[in-house]
């Protein structure tokens, strides 16, 4: 199996496949070790979809959620029992997955650019800038800016995007321990959030309807002030996220798409880790079933993702279009 993209979706797919004994190659265009612009919010149930211990990546077990409107009118929801919501440090989580996949035999090649994909009778040929590769199955995991999902006509023809900004600051600002906060009203057609790590905080801005622009220094300054910070020493990382926009096939013969490249991000909450891990797990299962039965039909992957994820996202899309306009 060749996987294009070595982020969360690609590396977790590699872990599942290499754990089953398959030969896996991951092609990653970047060799960049910068901060990953991800809030790190993750449903605790997703640990069931990873065959590794991720405790080293868990920074916060969330016990309460604060909601505010323009930083006022605070409502606090206490989460009883075992925390259902975790904050993970994505750099650590991704490295845990990559290290596990490598130990299981996966080969990672960085700084490689895929130039073309060609389907043969029983394999894919992947042509890169300095080498060519062949694989029985192909996984597209190249993120929200994916060119190959569009090329292979996987997912929507015209993806919808959320506009997001991510800021990481030292300290916890005005957040209480083991709490996350969502603020509405300050961002048109979206919201801002603050998710605490052990020694720092991930602050995010997201807008989900239309093309409302958030590349605005004054807006970023206002948001960090709302969360208890008064500094100009920070970097804002802007990123657009492919959000779920309808039911589409996520497979063709001997190829499928996972994670952000599959337009699976929650259109209401911008949740991306859960669909990445779900799609990686079920993609590996579908490929395993084909290889074990000398088959090439991956249609079960599209079916199960529709059942396990997309049906609830249809409601998420409807709620988002009403909620954020209101």
PDB file of N, CA and C in Angstrom, residues 157-254:
ATOM      1  N   UNK A 157     -17.042  17.349  -5.791  1.00  0.00           N
ATOM      2  CA  UNK A 157     -16.352  18.008  -6.905  1.00  0.00           C
ATOM      3  C   UNK A 157     -15.863  19.395  -6.505  1.00  0.00           C
ATOM      4  N   UNK A 158     -16.694  20.103  -5.737  1.00  0.00           N
ATOM      5  CA  UNK A 158     -16.330  21.441  -5.272  1.00  0.00           C
ATOM      6  C   UNK A 158     -16.392  21.458  -3.744  1.00  0.00           C
ATOM      7  N   UNK A 159     -15.280  21.181  -3.079  1.00  0.00           N
ATOM      8  CA  UNK A 159     -15.276  21.115  -1.615  1.00  0.00           C
ATOM      9  C   UNK A 159     -15.691  22.444  -0.980  1.00  0.00           C
ATOM     10  N   UNK A 160     -16.349  22.336   0.178  1.00  0.00           N
ATOM     11  CA  UNK A 160     -16.653  23.505   0.994  1.00  0.00           C
ATOM     12  C   UNK A 160     -15.571  23.643   2.057  1.00  0.00           C
ATOM     13  N   UNK A 161     -15.270  24.888   2.408  1.00  0.00           N
ATOM     14  CA  UNK A 161     -14.183  25.123   3.352  1.00  0.00           C
ATOM     15  C   UNK A 161     -14.637  25.981   4.529  1.00  0.00           C
ATOM     16  N   UNK A 162     -14.118  25.651   5.702  1.00  0.00           N
ATOM     17  CA  UNK A 162     -14.165  26.543   6.858  1.00  0.00           C
ATOM     18  C   UNK A 162     -12.846  27.302   6.892  1.00  0.00           C
ATOM     19  N   UNK A 163     -12.912  28.554   7.297  1.00  0.00           N
ATOM     20  CA  UNK A 163     -11.698  29.354   7.457  1.00  0.00           C
ATOM     21  C   UNK A 163     -11.314  29.320   8.940  1.00  0.00           C
ATOM     22  N   UNK A 164     -10.075  28.953   9.237  1.00  0.00           N
ATOM     23  CA  UNK A 164      -9.651  28.845  10.634  1.00  0.00           C
ATOM     24  C   UNK A 164      -8.329  29.565  10.875  1.00  0.00           C
ATOM     25  N   UNK A 165      -8.124  29.933  12.128  1.00  0.00           N
ATOM     26  CA  UNK A 165      -6.852  30.505  12.571  1.00  0.00           C
ATOM     27  C   UNK A 165      -6.473  29.839  13.879  1.00  0.00           C
ATOM     28  N   UNK A 166      -5.195  29.568  14.056  1.00  0.00           N
ATOM     29  CA  UNK A 166      -4.705  28.904  15.269  1.00  0.00           C
ATOM     30  C   UNK A 166      -3.570  29.715  15.888  1.00  0.00           C
ATOM     31  N   UNK A 167      -3.636  29.853  17.206  1.00  0.00           N
ATOM     32  CA  UNK A 167      -2.612  30.588  17.966  1.00  0.00           C
ATOM     33  C   UNK A 167      -2.259  29.755  19.193  1.00  0.00           C
ATOM     34  N   UNK A 168      -0.972  29.556  19.461  1.00  0.00           N
ATOM     35  CA  UNK A 168      -0.543  28.883  20.689  1.00  0.00           C
ATOM     36  C   UNK A 168       0.211  29.874  21.558  1.00  0.00           C
ATOM     37  N   UNK A 169      -0.221  29.973  22.825  1.00  0.00           N
ATOM     38  CA  UNK A 169       0.387  30.905  23.765  1.00  0.00           C
ATOM     39  C   UNK A 169       0.776  30.165  25.044  1.00  0.00           C
ATOM     40  N   UNK A 170       1.871  30.600  25.675  1.00  0.00           N
ATOM     41  CA  UNK A 170       2.268  30.037  26.967  1.00  0.00           C
ATOM     42  C   UNK A 170       1.334  30.534  28.061  1.00  0.00           C
ATOM     43  N   UNK A 171       1.067  29.662  29.037  1.00  0.00           N
ATOM     44  CA  UNK A 171       0.150  30.017  30.110  1.00  0.00           C
ATOM     45  C   UNK A 171      -1.274  29.599  29.775  1.00  0.00           C
ATOM     46  N   UNK A 172      -2.192  29.834  30.722  1.00  0.00           N
ATOM     47  CA  UNK A 172      -3.582  29.404  30.541  1.00  0.00           C
ATOM     48  C   UNK A 172      -4.563  30.572  30.491  1.00  0.00           C
ATOM     49  N   UNK A 173      -4.075  31.826  30.532  1.00  0.00           N
ATOM     50  CA  UNK A 173      -4.973  32.969  30.439  1.00  0.00           C
ATOM     51  C   UNK A 173      -6.013  32.926  31.544  1.00  0.00           C
ATOM     52  N   UNK A 174      -7.285  33.167  31.188  1.00  0.00           N
ATOM     53  CA  UNK A 174      -8.339  33.161  32.200  1.00  0.00           C
ATOM     54  C   UNK A 174      -9.115  31.849  32.251  1.00  0.00           C
ATOM     55  N   UNK A 175      -8.548  30.790  31.677  1.00  0.00           N
ATOM     56  CA  UNK A 175      -9.199  29.482  31.754  1.00  0.00           C
ATOM     57  C   UNK A 175      -8.920  28.822  33.093  1.00  0.00           C
ATOM     58  N   UNK A 176      -9.925  28.165  33.644  1.00  0.00           N
ATOM     59  CA  UNK A 176      -9.707  27.375  34.853  1.00  0.00           C
ATOM     60  C   UNK A 176      -9.160  26.008  34.451  1.00  0.00           C
ATOM     61  N   UNK A 177      -8.574  25.318  35.417  1.00  0.00           N
ATOM     62  CA  UNK A 177      -7.908  24.045  35.138  1.00  0.00           C
ATOM     63  C   UNK A 177      -8.896  23.005  34.607  1.00  0.00           C
ATOM     64  N   UNK A 178      -8.421  22.210  33.645  1.00  0.00           N
ATOM     65  CA  UNK A 178      -9.206  21.115  33.061  1.00  0.00           C
ATOM     66  C   UNK A 178     -10.510  21.589  32.416  1.00  0.00           C
ATOM     67  N   UNK A 179     -10.477  22.817  31.905  1.00  0.00           N
ATOM     68  CA  UNK A 179     -11.664  23.373  31.251  1.00  0.00           C
ATOM     69  C   UNK A 179     -11.329  23.795  29.829  1.00  0.00           C
ATOM     70  N   UNK A 180     -12.335  23.744  28.974  1.00  0.00           N
ATOM     71  CA  UNK A 180     -12.220  24.344  27.644  1.00  0.00           C
ATOM     72  C   UNK A 180     -13.291  25.422  27.547  1.00  0.00           C
ATOM     73  N   UNK A 181     -13.079  26.344  26.597  1.00  0.00           N
ATOM     74  CA  UNK A 181     -14.046  27.430  26.472  1.00  0.00           C
ATOM     75  C   UNK A 181     -14.382  27.689  25.022  1.00  0.00           C
ATOM     76  N   UNK A 182     -15.659  27.928  24.789  1.00  0.00           N
ATOM     77  CA  UNK A 182     -16.156  28.322  23.472  1.00  0.00           C
ATOM     78  C   UNK A 182     -16.824  29.683  23.616  1.00  0.00           C
ATOM     79  N   UNK A 183     -16.480  30.605  22.722  1.00  0.00           N
ATOM     80  CA  UNK A 183     -17.099  31.933  22.748  1.00  0.00           C
ATOM     81  C   UNK A 183     -17.791  32.199  21.417  1.00  0.00           C
ATOM     82  N   UNK A 184     -19.059  32.576  21.502  1.00  0.00           N
ATOM     83  CA  UNK A 184     -19.856  32.875  20.317  1.00  0.00           C
ATOM     84  C   UNK A 184     -20.106  34.381  20.239  1.00  0.00           C
ATOM     85  N   UNK A 185     -20.480  34.840  19.060  1.00  0.00           N
ATOM     86  CA  UNK A 185     -20.833  36.247  18.905  1.00  0.00           C
ATOM     87  C   UNK A 185     -19.703  37.133  18.443  1.00  0.00           C
ATOM     88  N   UNK A 186     -18.466  36.793  18.798  1.00  0.00           N
ATOM     89  CA  UNK A 186     -17.322  37.633  18.399  1.00  0.00           C
ATOM     90  C   UNK A 186     -16.871  37.348  16.964  1.00  0.00           C
ATOM     91  N   UNK A 187     -17.219  36.164  16.448  1.00  0.00           N
ATOM     92  CA  UNK A 187     -16.826  35.755  15.111  1.00  0.00           C
ATOM     93  C   UNK A 187     -18.085  35.555  14.268  1.00  0.00           C
ATOM     94  N   UNK A 188     -18.149  36.229  13.159  1.00  0.00           N
ATOM     95  CA  UNK A 188     -19.315  36.075  12.293  1.00  0.00           C
ATOM     96  C   UNK A 188     -19.334  34.674  11.678  1.00  0.00           C
ATOM     97  N   UNK A 189     -20.506  34.029  11.733  1.00  0.00           N
ATOM     98  CA  UNK A 189     -20.717  32.697  11.145  1.00  0.00           C
ATOM     99  C   UNK A 189     -19.781  31.638  11.737  1.00  0.00           C
ATOM    100  N   UNK A 190     -19.401  31.804  13.010  1.00  0.00           N
ATOM    101  CA  UNK A 190     -18.522  30.818  13.622  1.00  0.00           C
ATOM    102  C   UNK A 190     -18.339  31.080  15.103  1.00  0.00           C
ATOM    103  N   UNK A 191     -17.169  30.748  15.625  1.00  0.00           N
ATOM    104  CA  UNK A 191     -16.892  30.924  17.046  1.00  0.00           C
ATOM    105  C   UNK A 191     -15.396  30.886  17.283  1.00  0.00           C
ATOM    106  N   UNK A 192     -15.007  31.217  18.503  1.00  0.00           N
ATOM    107  CA  UNK A 192     -13.602  31.062  18.911  1.00  0.00           C
ATOM    108  C   UNK A 192     -13.549  30.078  20.070  1.00  0.00           C
ATOM    109  N   UNK A 193     -12.363  29.497  20.293  1.00  0.00           N
ATOM    110  CA  UNK A 193     -12.236  28.474  21.333  1.00  0.00           C
ATOM    111  C   UNK A 193     -10.862  28.543  21.980  1.00  0.00           C
ATOM    112  N   UNK A 194     -10.790  28.017  23.186  1.00  0.00           N
ATOM    113  CA  UNK A 194      -9.517  27.937  23.901  1.00  0.00           C
ATOM    114  C   UNK A 194      -9.420  26.563  24.544  1.00  0.00           C
ATOM    115  N   UNK A 195      -8.387  25.816  24.144  1.00  0.00           N
ATOM    116  CA  UNK A 195      -8.170  24.453  24.640  1.00  0.00           C
ATOM    117  C   UNK A 195      -6.816  24.417  25.345  1.00  0.00           C
ATOM    118  N   UNK A 196      -6.784  24.092  26.644  1.00  0.00           N
ATOM    119  CA  UNK A 196      -5.523  24.150  27.388  1.00  0.00           C
ATOM    120  C   UNK A 196      -4.671  22.892  27.240  1.00  0.00           C
ATOM    121  N   UNK A 197      -3.374  23.108  27.059  1.00  0.00           N
ATOM    122  CA  UNK A 197      -2.379  22.053  27.185  1.00  0.00           C
ATOM    123  C   UNK A 197      -1.806  22.142  28.605  1.00  0.00           C
ATOM    124  N   UNK A 198      -0.716  21.438  28.897  1.00  0.00           N
ATOM    125  CA  UNK A 198      -0.165  21.460  30.259  1.00  0.00           C
ATOM    126  C   UNK A 198       0.414  22.830  30.607  1.00  0.00           C
ATOM    127  N   UNK A 199       1.203  23.396  29.693  1.00  0.00           N
ATOM    128  CA  UNK A 199       1.884  24.654  29.970  1.00  0.00           C
ATOM    129  C   UNK A 199       1.500  25.774  29.008  1.00  0.00           C
ATOM    130  N   UNK A 200       0.580  25.499  28.122  1.00  0.00           N
ATOM    131  CA  UNK A 200       0.212  26.488  27.107  1.00  0.00           C
ATOM    132  C   UNK A 200      -1.241  26.301  26.717  1.00  0.00           C
ATOM    133  N   UNK A 201      -1.670  27.070  25.740  1.00  0.00           N
ATOM    134  CA  UNK A 201      -3.073  27.023  25.344  1.00  0.00           C
ATOM    135  C   UNK A 201      -3.178  27.148  23.832  1.00  0.00           C
ATOM    136  N   UNK A 202      -4.094  26.385  23.250  1.00  0.00           N
ATOM    137  CA  UNK A 202      -4.395  26.516  21.827  1.00  0.00           C
ATOM    138  C   UNK A 202      -5.661  27.353  21.675  1.00  0.00           C
ATOM    139  N   UNK A 203      -5.519  28.491  21.017  1.00  0.00           N
ATOM    140  CA  UNK A 203      -6.658  29.365  20.756  1.00  0.00           C
ATOM    141  C   UNK A 203      -6.988  29.267  19.279  1.00  0.00           C
ATOM    142  N   UNK A 204      -8.262  29.155  18.984  1.00  0.00           N
ATOM    143  CA  UNK A 204      -8.670  29.010  17.592  1.00  0.00           C
ATOM    144  C   UNK A 204      -9.825  29.916  17.234  1.00  0.00           C
ATOM    145  N   UNK A 205      -9.914  30.208  15.944  1.00  0.00           N
ATOM    146  CA  UNK A 205     -11.015  30.981  15.370  1.00  0.00           C
ATOM    147  C   UNK A 205     -11.513  30.204  14.165  1.00  0.00           C
ATOM    148  N   UNK A 206     -12.814  30.070  14.033  1.00  0.00           N
ATOM    149  CA  UNK A 206     -13.357  29.359  12.880  1.00  0.00           C
ATOM    150  C   UNK A 206     -14.631  30.003  12.383  1.00  0.00           C
ATOM    151  N   UNK A 207     -14.785  30.068  11.067  1.00  0.00           N
ATOM    152  CA  UNK A 207     -16.019  30.555  10.471  1.00  0.00           C
ATOM    153  C   UNK A 207     -16.440  29.557   9.394  1.00  0.00           C
ATOM    154  N   UNK A 208     -17.719  29.207   9.338  1.00  0.00           N
ATOM    155  CA  UNK A 208     -18.151  27.997   8.645  1.00  0.00           C
ATOM    156  C   UNK A 208     -19.142  28.210   7.501  1.00  0.00           C
ATOM    157  N   UNK A 209     -19.616  29.422   7.324  1.00  0.00           N
ATOM    158  CA  UNK A 209     -20.603  29.690   6.280  1.00  0.00           C
ATOM    159  C   UNK A 209     -20.050  30.760   5.352  1.00  0.00           C
ATOM    160  N   UNK A 210     -20.134  30.506   4.043  1.00  0.00           N
ATOM    161  CA  UNK A 210     -19.668  31.497   3.077  1.00  0.00           C
ATOM    162  C   UNK A 210     -18.167  31.654   3.102  1.00  0.00           C
ATOM    163  N   UNK A 211     -17.698  32.814   2.738  1.00  0.00           N
ATOM    164  CA  UNK A 211     -16.256  33.068   2.653  1.00  0.00           C
ATOM    165  C   UNK A 211     -15.845  34.234   3.547  1.00  0.00           C
ATOM    166  N   UNK A 212     -16.424  34.297   4.727  1.00  0.00           N
ATOM    167  CA  UNK A 212     -16.075  35.349   5.677  1.00  0.00           C
ATOM    168  C   UNK A 212     -14.595  35.236   6.042  1.00  0.00           C
ATOM    169  N   UNK A 213     -13.872  36.318   5.903  1.00  0.00           N
ATOM    170  CA  UNK A 213     -12.418  36.299   6.088  1.00  0.00           C
ATOM    171  C   UNK A 213     -12.035  36.635   7.531  1.00  0.00           C
ATOM    172  N   UNK A 214     -11.085  35.891   8.070  1.00  0.00           N
ATOM    173  CA  UNK A 214     -10.634  36.122   9.450  1.00  0.00           C
ATOM    174  C   UNK A 214      -9.159  36.526   9.510  1.00  0.00           C
ATOM    175  N   UNK A 215      -8.547  36.764   8.370  1.00  0.00           N
ATOM    176  CA  UNK A 215      -7.142  37.200   8.367  1.00  0.00           C
ATOM    177  C   UNK A 215      -7.083  38.672   8.760  1.00  0.00           C
ATOM    178  N   UNK A 216      -7.138  38.896  10.065  1.00  0.00           N
ATOM    179  CA  UNK A 216      -7.273  40.250  10.590  1.00  0.00           C
ATOM    180  C   UNK A 216      -6.554  40.302  11.938  1.00  0.00           C
ATOM    181  N   UNK A 217      -5.472  41.068  12.011  1.00  0.00           N
ATOM    182  CA  UNK A 217      -4.672  41.134  13.244  1.00  0.00           C
ATOM    183  C   UNK A 217      -5.480  41.681  14.407  1.00  0.00           C
ATOM    184  N   UNK A 218      -6.334  42.660  14.137  1.00  0.00           N
ATOM    185  CA  UNK A 218      -7.152  43.231  15.213  1.00  0.00           C
ATOM    186  C   UNK A 218      -8.113  42.195  15.767  1.00  0.00           C
ATOM    187  N   UNK A 219      -8.651  41.347  14.899  1.00  0.00           N
ATOM    188  CA  UNK A 219      -9.556  40.297  15.344  1.00  0.00           C
ATOM    189  C   UNK A 219      -8.814  39.287  16.214  1.00  0.00           C
ATOM    190  N   UNK A 220      -7.621  38.854  15.776  1.00  0.00           N
ATOM    191  CA  UNK A 220      -6.828  37.919  16.570  1.00  0.00           C
ATOM    192  C   UNK A 220      -6.496  38.504  17.939  1.00  0.00           C
ATOM    193  N   UNK A 221      -6.123  39.792  17.954  1.00  0.00           N
ATOM    194  CA  UNK A 221      -5.789  40.470  19.211  1.00  0.00           C
ATOM    195  C   UNK A 221      -6.995  40.502  20.146  1.00  0.00           C
ATOM    196  N   UNK A 222      -8.156  40.796  19.576  1.00  0.00           N
ATOM    197  CA  UNK A 222      -9.383  40.838  20.376  1.00  0.00           C
ATOM    198  C   UNK A 222      -9.680  39.476  21.004  1.00  0.00           C
ATOM    199  N   UNK A 223      -9.500  38.426  20.214  1.00  0.00           N
ATOM    200  CA  UNK A 223      -9.814  37.083  20.708  1.00  0.00           C
ATOM    201  C   UNK A 223      -8.856  36.666  21.823  1.00  0.00           C
ATOM    202  N   UNK A 224      -7.559  36.903  21.653  1.00  0.00           N
ATOM    203  CA  UNK A 224      -6.634  36.494  22.722  1.00  0.00           C
ATOM    204  C   UNK A 224      -6.868  37.333  23.980  1.00  0.00           C
ATOM    205  N   UNK A 225      -7.285  38.591  23.818  1.00  0.00           N
ATOM    206  CA  UNK A 225      -7.640  39.406  24.985  1.00  0.00           C
ATOM    207  C   UNK A 225      -8.839  38.793  25.709  1.00  0.00           C
ATOM    208  N   UNK A 226      -9.814  38.321  24.932  1.00  0.00           N
ATOM    209  CA  UNK A 226     -11.000  37.683  25.523  1.00  0.00           C
ATOM    210  C   UNK A 226     -10.626  36.490  26.392  1.00  0.00           C
ATOM    211  N   UNK A 227      -9.537  35.799  26.016  1.00  0.00           N
ATOM    212  CA  UNK A 227      -9.116  34.613  26.759  1.00  0.00           C
ATOM    213  C   UNK A 227      -8.039  34.911  27.800  1.00  0.00           C
ATOM    214  N   UNK A 228      -7.833  36.219  28.100  1.00  0.00           N
ATOM    215  CA  UNK A 228      -6.980  36.588  29.228  1.00  0.00           C
ATOM    216  C   UNK A 228      -5.530  36.844  28.911  1.00  0.00           C
ATOM    217  N   UNK A 229      -5.195  37.110  27.645  1.00  0.00           N
ATOM    218  CA  UNK A 229      -3.810  37.372  27.262  1.00  0.00           C
ATOM    219  C   UNK A 229      -3.680  38.802  26.728  1.00  0.00           C
ATOM    220  N   UNK A 230      -2.537  39.436  27.033  1.00  0.00           N
ATOM    221  CA  UNK A 230      -2.250  40.766  26.516  1.00  0.00           C
ATOM    222  C   UNK A 230      -0.805  40.786  26.035  1.00  0.00           C
ATOM    223  N   UNK A 231      -0.606  40.341  24.811  1.00  0.00           N
ATOM    224  CA  UNK A 231       0.740  40.237  24.241  1.00  0.00           C
ATOM    225  C   UNK A 231       0.665  40.382  22.726  1.00  0.00           C
ATOM    226  N   UNK A 232       1.755  40.833  22.151  1.00  0.00           N
ATOM    227  CA  UNK A 232       1.873  40.871  20.691  1.00  0.00           C
ATOM    228  C   UNK A 232       2.831  39.794  20.190  1.00  0.00           C
ATOM    229  N   UNK A 233       3.341  38.991  21.130  1.00  0.00           N
ATOM    230  CA  UNK A 233       4.341  37.983  20.791  1.00  0.00           C
ATOM    231  C   UNK A 233       3.654  36.647  20.496  1.00  0.00           C
ATOM    232  N   UNK A 234       3.075  36.521  19.325  1.00  0.00           N
ATOM    233  CA  UNK A 234       2.424  35.273  18.929  1.00  0.00           C
ATOM    234  C   UNK A 234       2.348  35.211  17.409  1.00  0.00           C
ATOM    235  N   UNK A 235       2.195  33.991  16.920  1.00  0.00           N
ATOM    236  CA  UNK A 235       2.036  33.767  15.487  1.00  0.00           C
ATOM    237  C   UNK A 235       0.644  33.202  15.235  1.00  0.00           C
ATOM    238  N   UNK A 236      -0.027  33.742  14.240  1.00  0.00           N
ATOM    239  CA  UNK A 236      -1.337  33.226  13.853  1.00  0.00           C
ATOM    240  C   UNK A 236      -1.160  32.386  12.590  1.00  0.00           C
ATOM    241  N   UNK A 237      -1.571  31.119  12.673  1.00  0.00           N
ATOM    242  CA  UNK A 237      -1.468  30.211  11.526  1.00  0.00           C
ATOM    243  C   UNK A 237      -2.864  30.041  10.929  1.00  0.00           C
ATOM    244  N   UNK A 238      -3.010  30.478   9.679  1.00  0.00           N
ATOM    245  CA  UNK A 238      -4.301  30.393   9.006  1.00  0.00           C
ATOM    246  C   UNK A 238      -4.375  29.122   8.169  1.00  0.00           C
ATOM    247  N   UNK A 239      -5.529  28.502   8.201  1.00  0.00           N
ATOM    248  CA  UNK A 239      -5.701  27.248   7.470  1.00  0.00           C
ATOM    249  C   UNK A 239      -7.168  27.103   7.093  1.00  0.00           C
ATOM    250  N   UNK A 240      -7.408  26.629   5.903  1.00  0.00           N
ATOM    251  CA  UNK A 240      -8.785  26.319   5.546  1.00  0.00           C
ATOM    252  C   UNK A 240      -8.992  24.814   5.657  1.00  0.00           C
ATOM    253  N   UNK A 241     -10.143  24.431   6.153  1.00  0.00           N
ATOM    254  CA  UNK A 241     -10.467  23.029   6.394  1.00  0.00           C
ATOM    255  C   UNK A 241     -11.595  22.591   5.472  1.00  0.00           C
ATOM    256  N   UNK A 242     -11.391  21.476   4.791  1.00  0.00           N
ATOM    257  CA  UNK A 242     -12.482  20.904   4.006  1.00  0.00           C
ATOM    258  C   UNK A 242     -13.532  20.355   4.960  1.00  0.00           C
ATOM    259  N   UNK A 243     -14.744  20.853   4.868  1.00  0.00           N
ATOM    260  CA  UNK A 243     -15.790  20.382   5.763  1.00  0.00           C
ATOM    261  C   UNK A 243     -16.785  19.510   5.010  1.00  0.00           C
ATOM    262  N   UNK A 244     -17.454  18.655   5.760  1.00  0.00           N
ATOM    263  CA  UNK A 244     -18.423  17.733   5.179  1.00  0.00           C
ATOM    264  C   UNK A 244     -19.523  18.523   4.486  1.00  0.00           C
ATOM    265  N   UNK A 245     -19.870  18.131   3.267  1.00  0.00           N
ATOM    266  CA  UNK A 245     -20.881  18.884   2.504  1.00  0.00           C
ATOM    267  C   UNK A 245     -21.850  17.986   1.752  1.00  0.00           C
ATOM    268  N   UNK A 246     -21.843  16.691   2.051  1.00  0.00           N
ATOM    269  CA  UNK A 246     -22.782  15.799   1.371  1.00  0.00           C
ATOM    270  C   UNK A 246     -22.243  14.383   1.294  1.00  0.00           C
ATOM    271  N   UNK A 247     -23.100  13.476   0.796  1.00  0.00           N
ATOM    272  CA  UNK A 247     -22.732  12.061   0.666  1.00  0.00           C
ATOM    273  C   UNK A 247     -22.028  11.835  -0.674  1.00  0.00           C
ATOM    274  N   UNK A 248     -20.798  11.341  -0.612  1.00  0.00           N
ATOM    275  CA  UNK A 248     -20.032  11.086  -1.830  1.00  0.00           C
ATOM    276  C   UNK A 248     -19.260   9.780  -1.662  1.00  0.00           C
ATOM    277  N   UNK A 249     -18.943   9.157  -2.795  1.00  0.00           N
ATOM    278  CA  UNK A 249     -18.059   7.995  -2.748  1.00  0.00           C
ATOM    279  C   UNK A 249     -16.673   8.412  -2.299  1.00  0.00           C
ATOM    280  N   UNK A 250     -16.098   7.621  -1.419  1.00  0.00           N
ATOM    281  CA  UNK A 250     -14.750   7.878  -0.927  1.00  0.00           C
ATOM    282  C   UNK A 250     -13.773   6.838  -1.457  1.00  0.00           C
ATOM    283  N   UNK A 251     -14.195   6.092  -2.491  1.00  0.00           N
ATOM    284  CA  UNK A 251     -13.324   5.047  -3.043  1.00  0.00           C
ATOM    285  C   UNK A 251     -13.511   4.963  -4.550  1.00  0.00           C
ATOM    286  N   UNK A 252     -12.500   4.460  -5.214  1.00  0.00           N
ATOM    287  CA  UNK A 252     -12.588   3.939  -6.575  1.00  0.00           C
ATOM    288  C   UNK A 252     -11.841   2.605  -6.543  1.00  0.00           C
ATOM    289  N   UNK A 253     -11.657   1.990  -7.669  1.00  0.00           N
ATOM    290  CA  UNK A 253     -10.983   0.689  -7.674  1.00  0.00           C
ATOM    291  C   UNK A 253      -9.552   0.813  -7.156  1.00  0.00           C
ATOM    292  N   UNK A 254      -9.266   0.101  -6.070  1.00  0.00           N
ATOM    293  CA  UNK A 254      -7.935   0.015  -5.458  1.00  0.00           C
ATOM    294  C   UNK A 254      -7.426   1.342  -4.868  1.00  0.00           C
TER     295      UNK A 254
END
